[in-house]
Amino acid sequence: MSTRLPDGPMEDWIGQHIRRAHEQGAFDDLPGAGKPIPDLDKSWSADEWVVRWAKREGADLTLALPPALALRKERQELPDVLASRKSEQAVRDSVDAFNERLRQAYRRPQEGPPLTVAPVDVEQAVQRWRTTRPAAPPDPTPAPAPADQRNRRRWPPASGGADADPHRSGLVPQPTVCATGPGTGLDCAVNVIEAG
């Protein structure tokens, strides 16, 4: 198929492409093929057409509502929206954003039905959100080590790990020798000898 622009009128070029597509079967087996377009004989106003289109397409008509009705609908749906938030801060942000939109609407000249929506109390919304949240699982506390092993450490690590067995490495730690005194600070050394 050529993508070169036509020399003649544009309708001829478009018509040629439609005719070729029809001959190649591009329009065969389309839904509704051979059937009349429903409600074509009825005259619809622009508003009726938009409503029917929105219902058919599953579109949200909230943006088409007057501000008073849109805010009233938003406030009714706010508890469900807040329940899906993951943190307290997200709940506070959502309520603050709604209250700000409401304040802006009250500052503008009213159009359509009167605005009678009250702001949402942030603390009440947060408290309601807390009560609907599942209880957090308790923090697992590690079981205390047996008394005889609580202060024992194996040294030196054979492979660099803290729990390596010193006897496997052939090194056995000896008592620690520390020299302390005035001006010496604390100097400690661990004597290590090879296991025999």
PDB file of N, CA and C in Angstrom, residues 36-127:
ATOM      1  N   PRO A  36     -28.548  -2.714  11.482  1.00  0.00           N
ATOM      2  CA  PRO A  36     -28.735  -1.262  11.557  1.00  0.00           C
ATOM      3  C   PRO A  36     -28.136  -0.712  12.846  1.00  0.00           C
ATOM      4  N   ILE A  37     -27.723   0.532  12.797  1.00  0.00           N
ATOM      5  CA  ILE A  37     -27.180   1.193  13.986  1.00  0.00           C
ATOM      6  C   ILE A  37     -28.343   1.445  14.938  1.00  0.00           C
ATOM      7  N   PRO A  38     -28.242   0.989  16.206  1.00  0.00           N
ATOM      8  CA  PRO A  38     -29.373   1.152  17.123  1.00  0.00           C
ATOM      9  C   PRO A  38     -29.659   2.626  17.410  1.00  0.00           C
ATOM     10  N   ASP A  39     -30.939   2.942  17.521  1.00  0.00           N
ATOM     11  CA  ASP A  39     -31.442   4.272  17.878  1.00  0.00           C
ATOM     12  C   ASP A  39     -30.979   5.367  16.928  1.00  0.00           C
ATOM     13  N   LEU A  40     -30.663   5.005  15.688  1.00  0.00           N
ATOM     14  CA  LEU A  40     -30.220   5.997  14.723  1.00  0.00           C
ATOM     15  C   LEU A  40     -31.349   6.944  14.323  1.00  0.00           C
ATOM     16  N   ASP A  41     -32.585   6.443  14.377  1.00  0.00           N
ATOM     17  CA  ASP A  41     -33.717   7.255  13.971  1.00  0.00           C
ATOM     18  C   ASP A  41     -34.194   8.209  15.066  1.00  0.00           C
ATOM     19  N   LYS A  42     -33.675   8.077  16.297  1.00  0.00           N
ATOM     20  CA  LYS A  42     -34.093   8.948  17.396  1.00  0.00           C
ATOM     21  C   LYS A  42     -33.216  10.189  17.426  1.00  0.00           C
ATOM     22  N   SER A  43     -33.821  11.277  17.829  1.00  0.00           N
ATOM     23  CA  SER A  43     -33.024  12.503  17.971  1.00  0.00           C
ATOM     24  C   SER A  43     -32.676  12.668  19.448  1.00  0.00           C
ATOM     25  N   TRP A  44     -31.399  12.771  19.705  1.00  0.00           N
ATOM     26  CA  TRP A  44     -30.912  12.898  21.073  1.00  0.00           C
ATOM     27  C   TRP A  44     -30.359  14.306  21.268  1.00  0.00           C
ATOM     28  N   SER A  45     -30.588  14.827  22.469  1.00  0.00           N
ATOM     29  CA  SER A  45     -29.924  16.085  22.795  1.00  0.00           C
ATOM     30  C   SER A  45     -28.465  15.752  23.128  1.00  0.00           C
ATOM     31  N   ALA A  46     -27.651  16.761  23.171  1.00  0.00           N
ATOM     32  CA  ALA A  46     -26.228  16.527  23.460  1.00  0.00           C
ATOM     33  C   ALA A  46     -26.060  15.891  24.839  1.00  0.00           C
ATOM     34  N   ASP A  47     -26.833  16.345  25.834  1.00  0.00           N
ATOM     35  CA  ASP A  47     -26.724  15.788  27.187  1.00  0.00           C
ATOM     36  C   ASP A  47     -27.141  14.323  27.211  1.00  0.00           C
ATOM     37  N   GLU A  48     -28.243  13.994  26.529  1.00  0.00           N
ATOM     38  CA  GLU A  48     -28.705  12.605  26.496  1.00  0.00           C
ATOM     39  C   GLU A  48     -27.669  11.716  25.815  1.00  0.00           C
ATOM     40  N   TRP A  49     -27.090  12.221  24.742  1.00  0.00           N
ATOM     41  CA  TRP A  49     -26.091  11.440  24.033  1.00  0.00           C
ATOM     42  C   TRP A  49     -24.873  11.169  24.916  1.00  0.00           C
ATOM     43  N   VAL A  50     -24.420  12.185  25.659  1.00  0.00           N
ATOM     44  CA  VAL A  50     -23.259  12.021  26.536  1.00  0.00           C
ATOM     45  C   VAL A  50     -23.546  10.994  27.617  1.00  0.00           C
ATOM     46  N   VAL A  51     -24.747  11.062  28.203  1.00  0.00           N
ATOM     47  CA  VAL A  51     -25.096  10.114  29.262  1.00  0.00           C
ATOM     48  C   VAL A  51     -25.133   8.696  28.711  1.00  0.00           C
ATOM     49  N   ARG A  52     -25.753   8.513  27.558  1.00  0.00           N
ATOM     50  CA  ARG A  52     -25.818   7.171  26.957  1.00  0.00           C
ATOM     51  C   ARG A  52     -24.417   6.670  26.599  1.00  0.00           C
ATOM     52  N   TRP A  53     -23.598   7.547  26.052  1.00  0.00           N
ATOM     53  CA  TRP A  53     -22.229   7.145  25.706  1.00  0.00           C
ATOM     54  C   TRP A  53     -21.448   6.748  26.961  1.00  0.00           C
ATOM     55  N   ALA A  54     -21.578   7.546  28.034  1.00  0.00           N
ATOM     56  CA  ALA A  54     -20.843   7.261  29.266  1.00  0.00           C
ATOM     57  C   ALA A  54     -21.278   5.934  29.868  1.00  0.00           C
ATOM     58  N   LYS A  55     -22.568   5.653  29.851  1.00  0.00           N
ATOM     59  CA  LYS A  55     -23.056   4.366  30.383  1.00  0.00           C
ATOM     60  C   LYS A  55     -22.534   3.210  29.540  1.00  0.00           C
ATOM     61  N   ARG A  56     -22.580   3.382  28.224  1.00  0.00           N
ATOM     62  CA  ARG A  56     -22.128   2.317  27.328  1.00  0.00           C
ATOM     63  C   ARG A  56     -20.630   2.053  27.490  1.00  0.00           C
ATOM     64  N   GLU A  57     -19.842   3.108  27.654  1.00  0.00           N
ATOM     65  CA  GLU A  57     -18.389   2.975  27.751  1.00  0.00           C
ATOM     66  C   GLU A  57     -17.894   2.793  29.178  1.00  0.00           C
ATOM     67  N   GLY A  58     -18.786   2.896  30.160  1.00  0.00           N
ATOM     68  CA  GLY A  58     -18.377   2.757  31.559  1.00  0.00           C
ATOM     69  C   GLY A  58     -17.558   3.937  32.050  1.00  0.00           C
ATOM     70  N   ALA A  59     -17.808   5.120  31.492  1.00  0.00           N
ATOM     71  CA  ALA A  59     -17.047   6.322  31.879  1.00  0.00           C
ATOM     72  C   ALA A  59     -17.594   6.889  33.187  1.00  0.00           C
ATOM     73  N   ASP A  60     -16.752   7.613  33.901  1.00  0.00           N
ATOM     74  CA  ASP A  60     -17.133   8.257  35.152  1.00  0.00           C
ATOM     75  C   ASP A  60     -17.687   9.643  34.834  1.00  0.00           C
ATOM     76  N   LEU A  61     -18.909   9.888  35.259  1.00  0.00           N
ATOM     77  CA  LEU A  61     -19.569  11.162  34.982  1.00  0.00           C
ATOM     78  C   LEU A  61     -19.361  12.189  36.079  1.00  0.00           C
ATOM     79  N   THR A  62     -18.525  11.900  37.048  1.00  0.00           N
ATOM     80  CA  THR A  62     -18.317  12.833  38.148  1.00  0.00           C
ATOM     81  C   THR A  62     -17.835  14.189  37.645  1.00  0.00           C
ATOM     82  N   LEU A  63     -16.987  14.189  36.643  1.00  0.00           N
ATOM     83  CA  LEU A  63     -16.470  15.454  36.130  1.00  0.00           C
ATOM     84  C   LEU A  63     -17.544  16.277  35.429  1.00  0.00           C
ATOM     85  N   ALA A  64     -18.611  15.630  34.980  1.00  0.00           N
ATOM     86  CA  ALA A  64     -19.688  16.353  34.314  1.00  0.00           C
ATOM     87  C   ALA A  64     -20.696  16.925  35.305  1.00  0.00           C
ATOM     88  N   LEU A  65     -20.596  16.514  36.579  1.00  0.00           N
ATOM     89  CA  LEU A  65     -21.540  16.999  37.593  1.00  0.00           C
ATOM     90  C   LEU A  65     -21.222  18.441  37.978  1.00  0.00           C
ATOM     91  N   PRO A  66     -22.231  19.174  38.425  1.00  0.00           N
ATOM     92  CA  PRO A  66     -21.954  20.489  39.006  1.00  0.00           C
ATOM     93  C   PRO A  66     -21.067  20.310  40.240  1.00  0.00           C
ATOM     94  N   PRO A  67     -20.257  21.324  40.597  1.00  0.00           N
ATOM     95  CA  PRO A  67     -19.318  21.175  41.718  1.00  0.00           C
ATOM     96  C   PRO A  67     -19.972  20.718  43.019  1.00  0.00           C
ATOM     97  N   ALA A  68     -21.150  21.220  43.334  1.00  0.00           N
ATOM     98  CA  ALA A  68     -21.801  20.837  44.592  1.00  0.00           C
ATOM     99  C   ALA A  68     -22.104  19.341  44.618  1.00  0.00           C
ATOM    100  N   LEU A  69     -22.614  18.816  43.518  1.00  0.00           N
ATOM    101  CA  LEU A  69     -22.945  17.384  43.472  1.00  0.00           C
ATOM    102  C   LEU A  69     -21.686  16.526  43.406  1.00  0.00           C
ATOM    103  N   ALA A  70     -20.678  16.989  42.689  1.00  0.00           N
ATOM    104  CA  ALA A  70     -19.429  16.227  42.605  1.00  0.00           C
ATOM    105  C   ALA A  70     -18.773  16.125  43.976  1.00  0.00           C
ATOM    106  N   LEU A  71     -18.751  17.220  44.743  1.00  0.00           N
ATOM    107  CA  LEU A  71     -18.145  17.190  46.082  1.00  0.00           C
ATOM    108  C   LEU A  71     -18.973  16.347  47.045  1.00  0.00           C
ATOM    109  N   ARG A  72     -20.285  16.398  46.915  1.00  0.00           N
ATOM    110  CA  ARG A  72     -21.145  15.573  47.768  1.00  0.00           C
ATOM    111  C   ARG A  72     -20.882  14.096  47.492  1.00  0.00           C
ATOM    112  N   LYS A  73     -20.770  13.749  46.214  1.00  0.00           N
ATOM    113  CA  LYS A  73     -20.486  12.353  45.844  1.00  0.00           C
ATOM    114  C   LYS A  73     -19.102  11.937  46.348  1.00  0.00           C
ATOM    115  N   GLU A  74     -18.125  12.811  46.205  1.00  0.00           N
ATOM    116  CA  GLU A  74     -16.772  12.505  46.660  1.00  0.00           C
ATOM    117  C   GLU A  74     -16.735  12.285  48.168  1.00  0.00           C
ATOM    118  N   ARG A  75     -17.495  13.099  48.918  1.00  0.00           N
ATOM    119  CA  ARG A  75     -17.513  12.950  50.385  1.00  0.00           C
ATOM    120  C   ARG A  75     -18.167  11.637  50.785  1.00  0.00           C
ATOM    121  N   GLN A  76     -19.193  11.218  50.048  1.00  0.00           N
ATOM    122  CA  GLN A  76     -19.841   9.941  50.344  1.00  0.00           C
ATOM    123  C   GLN A  76     -18.895   8.770  50.088  1.00  0.00           C
ATOM    124  N   GLU A  77     -18.041   8.902  49.083  1.00  0.00           N
ATOM    125  CA  GLU A  77     -17.125   7.816  48.733  1.00  0.00           C
ATOM    126  C   GLU A  77     -15.809   7.884  49.501  1.00  0.00           C
ATOM    127  N   LEU A  78     -15.587   8.957  50.251  1.00  0.00           N
ATOM    128  CA  LEU A  78     -14.307   9.157  50.938  1.00  0.00           C
ATOM    129  C   LEU A  78     -13.964   8.044  51.929  1.00  0.00           C
ATOM    130  N   PRO A  79     -14.904   7.520  52.740  1.00  0.00           N
ATOM    131  CA  PRO A  79     -14.518   6.428  53.656  1.00  0.00           C
ATOM    132  C   PRO A  79     -13.941   5.208  52.938  1.00  0.00           C
ATOM    133  N   ASP A  80     -14.500   4.871  51.780  1.00  0.00           N
ATOM    134  CA  ASP A  80     -13.967   3.727  51.033  1.00  0.00           C
ATOM    135  C   ASP A  80     -12.574   4.029  50.490  1.00  0.00           C
ATOM    136  N   VAL A  81     -12.376   5.272  50.062  1.00  0.00           N
ATOM    137  CA  VAL A  81     -11.058   5.676  49.551  1.00  0.00           C
ATOM    138  C   VAL A  81     -10.032   5.625  50.678  1.00  0.00           C
ATOM    139  N   LEU A  82     -10.408   6.141  51.852  1.00  0.00           N
ATOM    140  CA  LEU A  82      -9.478   6.162  52.984  1.00  0.00           C
ATOM    141  C   LEU A  82      -9.148   4.757  53.466  1.00  0.00           C
ATOM    142  N   ALA A  83     -10.093   3.849  53.376  1.00  0.00           N
ATOM    143  CA  ALA A  83      -9.845   2.468  53.818  1.00  0.00           C
ATOM    144  C   ALA A  83      -8.749   1.806  52.995  1.00  0.00           C
ATOM    145  N   SER A  84      -8.551   2.253  51.762  1.00  0.00           N
ATOM    146  CA  SER A  84      -7.529   1.644  50.908  1.00  0.00           C
ATOM    147  C   SER A  84      -6.149   2.255  51.121  1.00  0.00           C
ATOM    148  N   ARG A  85      -6.047   3.309  51.902  1.00  0.00           N
ATOM    149  CA  ARG A  85      -4.747   3.955  52.148  1.00  0.00           C
ATOM    150  C   ARG A  85      -3.903   3.073  53.048  1.00  0.00           C
ATOM    151  N   LYS A  86      -2.581   3.110  52.817  1.00  0.00           N
ATOM    152  CA  LYS A  86      -1.658   2.225  53.529  1.00  0.00           C
ATOM    153  C   LYS A  86      -1.090   2.826  54.807  1.00  0.00           C
ATOM    154  N   SER A  87      -1.139   4.149  54.950  1.00  0.00           N
ATOM    155  CA  SER A  87      -0.531   4.760  56.127  1.00  0.00           C
ATOM    156  C   SER A  87      -1.410   5.892  56.633  1.00  0.00           C
ATOM    157  N   GLU A  88      -1.170   6.255  57.894  1.00  0.00           N
ATOM    158  CA  GLU A  88      -1.891   7.354  58.513  1.00  0.00           C
ATOM    159  C   GLU A  88      -1.651   8.655  57.764  1.00  0.00           C
ATOM    160  N   GLN A  89      -0.417   8.852  57.323  1.00  0.00           N
ATOM    161  CA  GLN A  89      -0.082  10.084  56.606  1.00  0.00           C
ATOM    162  C   GLN A  89      -0.845  10.160  55.288  1.00  0.00           C
ATOM    163  N   ALA A  90      -1.012   9.036  54.615  1.00  0.00           N
ATOM    164  CA  ALA A  90      -1.771   9.024  53.357  1.00  0.00           C
ATOM    165  C   ALA A  90      -3.234   9.367  53.611  1.00  0.00           C
ATOM    166  N   VAL A  91      -3.775   8.914  54.740  1.00  0.00           N
ATOM    167  CA  VAL A  91      -5.162   9.256  55.111  1.00  0.00           C
ATOM    168  C   VAL A  91      -5.267  10.751  55.349  1.00  0.00           C
ATOM    169  N   ARG A  92      -4.328  11.296  56.123  1.00  0.00           N
ATOM    170  CA  ARG A  92      -4.342  12.737  56.402  1.00  0.00           C
ATOM    171  C   ARG A  92      -4.219  13.548  55.109  1.00  0.00           C
ATOM    172  N   ASP A  93      -3.347  13.125  54.217  1.00  0.00           N
ATOM    173  CA  ASP A  93      -3.163  13.842  52.944  1.00  0.00           C
ATOM    174  C   ASP A  93      -4.438  13.820  52.111  1.00  0.00           C
ATOM    175  N   SER A  94      -5.121  12.668  52.069  1.00  0.00           N
ATOM    176  CA  SER A  94      -6.352  12.564  51.286  1.00  0.00           C
ATOM    177  C   SER A  94      -7.447  13.459  51.849  1.00  0.00           C
ATOM    178  N   VAL A  95      -7.589  13.470  53.179  1.00  0.00           N
ATOM    179  CA  VAL A  95      -8.614  14.313  53.802  1.00  0.00           C
ATOM    180  C   VAL A  95      -8.270  15.787  53.605  1.00  0.00           C
ATOM    181  N   ASP A  96      -7.006  16.145  53.778  1.00  0.00           N
ATOM    182  CA  ASP A  96      -6.598  17.539  53.573  1.00  0.00           C
ATOM    183  C   ASP A  96      -6.861  17.984  52.131  1.00  0.00           C
ATOM    184  N   ALA A  97      -6.600  17.109  51.174  1.00  0.00           N
ATOM    185  CA  ALA A  97      -6.830  17.453  49.764  1.00  0.00           C
ATOM    186  C   ALA A  97      -8.319  17.660  49.500  1.00  0.00           C
ATOM    187  N   PHE A  98      -9.166  16.797  50.077  1.00  0.00           N
ATOM    188  CA  PHE A  98     -10.613  16.970  49.898  1.00  0.00           C
ATOM    189  C   PHE A  98     -11.076  18.280  50.532  1.00  0.00           C
ATOM    190  N   ASN A  99     -10.628  18.537  51.753  1.00  0.00           N
ATOM    191  CA  ASN A  99     -11.037  19.775  52.437  1.00  0.00           C
ATOM    192  C   ASN A  99     -10.572  21.014  51.674  1.00  0.00           C
ATOM    193  N   GLU A 100      -9.405  20.961  51.052  1.00  0.00           N
ATOM    194  CA  GLU A 100      -8.924  22.102  50.272  1.00  0.00           C
ATOM    195  C   GLU A 100      -9.789  22.319  49.024  1.00  0.00           C
ATOM    196  N   ARG A 101     -10.173  21.221  48.344  1.00  0.00           N
ATOM    197  CA  ARG A 101     -11.065  21.359  47.190  1.00  0.00           C
ATOM    198  C   ARG A 101     -12.409  21.937  47.619  1.00  0.00           C
ATOM    199  N   LEU A 102     -12.865  21.543  48.791  1.00  0.00           N
ATOM    200  CA  LEU A 102     -14.139  22.056  49.315  1.00  0.00           C
ATOM    201  C   LEU A 102     -14.030  23.548  49.622  1.00  0.00           C
ATOM    202  N   ARG A 103     -12.923  23.963  50.246  1.00  0.00           N
ATOM    203  CA  ARG A 103     -12.728  25.394  50.535  1.00  0.00           C
ATOM    204  C   ARG A 103     -12.686  26.206  49.241  1.00  0.00           C
ATOM    205  N   GLN A 104     -11.994  25.683  48.230  1.00  0.00           N
ATOM    206  CA  GLN A 104     -11.930  26.382  46.946  1.00  0.00           C
ATOM    207  C   GLN A 104     -13.321  26.518  46.328  1.00  0.00           C
ATOM    208  N   ALA A 105     -14.134  25.484  46.446  1.00  0.00           N
ATOM    209  CA  ALA A 105     -15.488  25.532  45.874  1.00  0.00           C
ATOM    210  C   ALA A 105     -16.343  26.572  46.592  1.00  0.00           C
ATOM    211  N   TYR A 106     -16.188  26.695  47.914  1.00  0.00           N
ATOM    212  CA  TYR A 106     -16.958  27.697  48.660  1.00  0.00           C
ATOM    213  C   TYR A 106     -16.510  29.113  48.301  1.00  0.00           C
ATOM    214  N   ARG A 107     -15.271  29.285  47.903  1.00  0.00           N
ATOM    215  CA  ARG A 107     -14.771  30.620  47.552  1.00  0.00           C
ATOM    216  C   ARG A 107     -15.238  31.078  46.170  1.00  0.00           C
ATOM    217  N   ARG A 108     -15.564  30.128  45.296  1.00  0.00           N
ATOM    218  CA  ARG A 108     -16.005  30.483  43.942  1.00  0.00           C
ATOM    219  C   ARG A 108     -17.494  30.806  43.939  1.00  0.00           C
ATOM    220  N   PRO A 109     -17.946  31.547  42.940  1.00  0.00           N
ATOM    221  CA  PRO A 109     -19.390  31.765  42.800  1.00  0.00           C
ATOM    222  C   PRO A 109     -20.093  30.429  42.564  1.00  0.00           C
ATOM    223  N   GLN A 110     -21.238  30.254  43.175  1.00  0.00           N
ATOM    224  CA  GLN A 110     -21.974  28.991  43.084  1.00  0.00           C
ATOM    225  C   GLN A 110     -22.655  28.868  41.735  1.00  0.00           C
ATOM    226  N   GLU A 111     -22.582  27.688  41.166  1.00  0.00           N
ATOM    227  CA  GLU A 111     -23.319  27.379  39.944  1.00  0.00           C
ATOM    228  C   GLU A 111     -24.022  26.056  40.168  1.00  0.00           C
ATOM    229  N   GLY A 112     -25.236  25.954  39.730  1.00  0.00           N
ATOM    230  CA  GLY A 112     -26.004  24.730  39.935  1.00  0.00           C
ATOM    231  C   GLY A 112     -26.586  24.705  41.332  1.00  0.00           C
ATOM    232  N   PRO A 113     -26.820  23.504  41.866  1.00  0.00           N
ATOM    233  CA  PRO A 113     -27.419  23.400  43.203  1.00  0.00           C
ATOM    234  C   PRO A 113     -26.494  23.985  44.264  1.00  0.00           C
ATOM    235  N   PRO A 114     -27.064  24.409  45.397  1.00  0.00           N
ATOM    236  CA  PRO A 114     -26.227  25.002  46.439  1.00  0.00           C
ATOM    237  C   PRO A 114     -25.263  23.977  47.041  1.00  0.00           C
ATOM    238  N   LEU A 115     -24.129  24.461  47.479  1.00  0.00           N
ATOM    239  CA  LEU A 115     -23.091  23.624  48.084  1.00  0.00           C
ATOM    240  C   LEU A 115     -23.378  23.516  49.572  1.00  0.00           C
ATOM    241  N   THR A 116     -23.657  22.305  50.044  1.00  0.00           N
ATOM    242  CA  THR A 116     -24.002  22.087  51.454  1.00  0.00           C
ATOM    243  C   THR A 116     -23.143  20.996  52.074  1.00  0.00           C
ATOM    244  N   VAL A 117     -21.938  20.831  51.601  1.00  0.00           N
ATOM    245  CA  VAL A 117     -21.045  19.766  52.079  1.00  0.00           C
ATOM    246  C   VAL A 117     -20.152  20.335  53.169  1.00  0.00           C
ATOM    247  N   ALA A 118     -20.052  19.603  54.284  1.00  0.00           N
ATOM    248  CA  ALA A 118     -19.206  20.022  55.401  1.00  0.00           C
ATOM    249  C   ALA A 118     -17.811  19.424  55.255  1.00  0.00           C
ATOM    250  N   PRO A 119     -16.793  20.117  55.764  1.00  0.00           N
ATOM    251  CA  PRO A 119     -15.437  19.539  55.721  1.00  0.00           C
ATOM    252  C   PRO A 119     -15.354  18.280  56.580  1.00  0.00           C
ATOM    253  N   VAL A 120     -14.354  17.476  56.295  1.00  0.00           N
ATOM    254  CA  VAL A 120     -14.134  16.234  57.032  1.00  0.00           C
ATOM    255  C   VAL A 120     -13.115  16.504  58.124  1.00  0.00           C
ATOM    256  N   ASP A 121     -13.412  16.046  59.346  1.00  0.00           N
ATOM    257  CA  ASP A 121     -12.473  16.190  60.455  1.00  0.00           C
ATOM    258  C   ASP A 121     -11.344  15.179  60.272  1.00  0.00           C
ATOM    259  N   VAL A 122     -10.127  15.672  60.210  1.00  0.00           N
ATOM    260  CA  VAL A 122      -8.968  14.819  59.921  1.00  0.00           C
ATOM    261  C   VAL A 122      -8.772  13.780  61.019  1.00  0.00           C
ATOM    262  N   GLU A 123      -8.842  14.202  62.274  1.00  0.00           N
ATOM    263  CA  GLU A 123      -8.575  13.266  63.384  1.00  0.00           C
ATOM    264  C   GLU A 123      -9.641  12.178  63.462  1.00  0.00           C
ATOM    265  N   GLN A 124     -10.899  12.538  63.206  1.00  0.00           N
ATOM    266  CA  GLN A 124     -11.951  11.512  63.213  1.00  0.00           C
ATOM    267  C   GLN A 124     -11.733  10.524  62.072  1.00  0.00           C
ATOM    268  N   ALA A 125     -11.334  11.035  60.919  1.00  0.00           N
ATOM    269  CA  ALA A 125     -11.084  10.148  59.779  1.00  0.00           C
ATOM    270  C   ALA A 125      -9.922   9.204  60.075  1.00  0.00           C
ATOM    271  N   VAL A 126      -8.876   9.708  60.697  1.00  0.00           N
ATOM    272  CA  VAL A 126      -7.728   8.865  61.042  1.00  0.00           C
ATOM    273  C   VAL A 126      -8.139   7.819  62.072  1.00  0.00           C
ATOM    274  N   GLN A 127      -8.929   8.229  63.078  1.00  0.00           N
ATOM    275  CA  GLN A 127      -9.379   7.285  64.107  1.00  0.00           C
ATOM    276  C   GLN A 127     -10.244   6.189  63.486  1.00  0.00           C
TER     277      GLN A 127
END
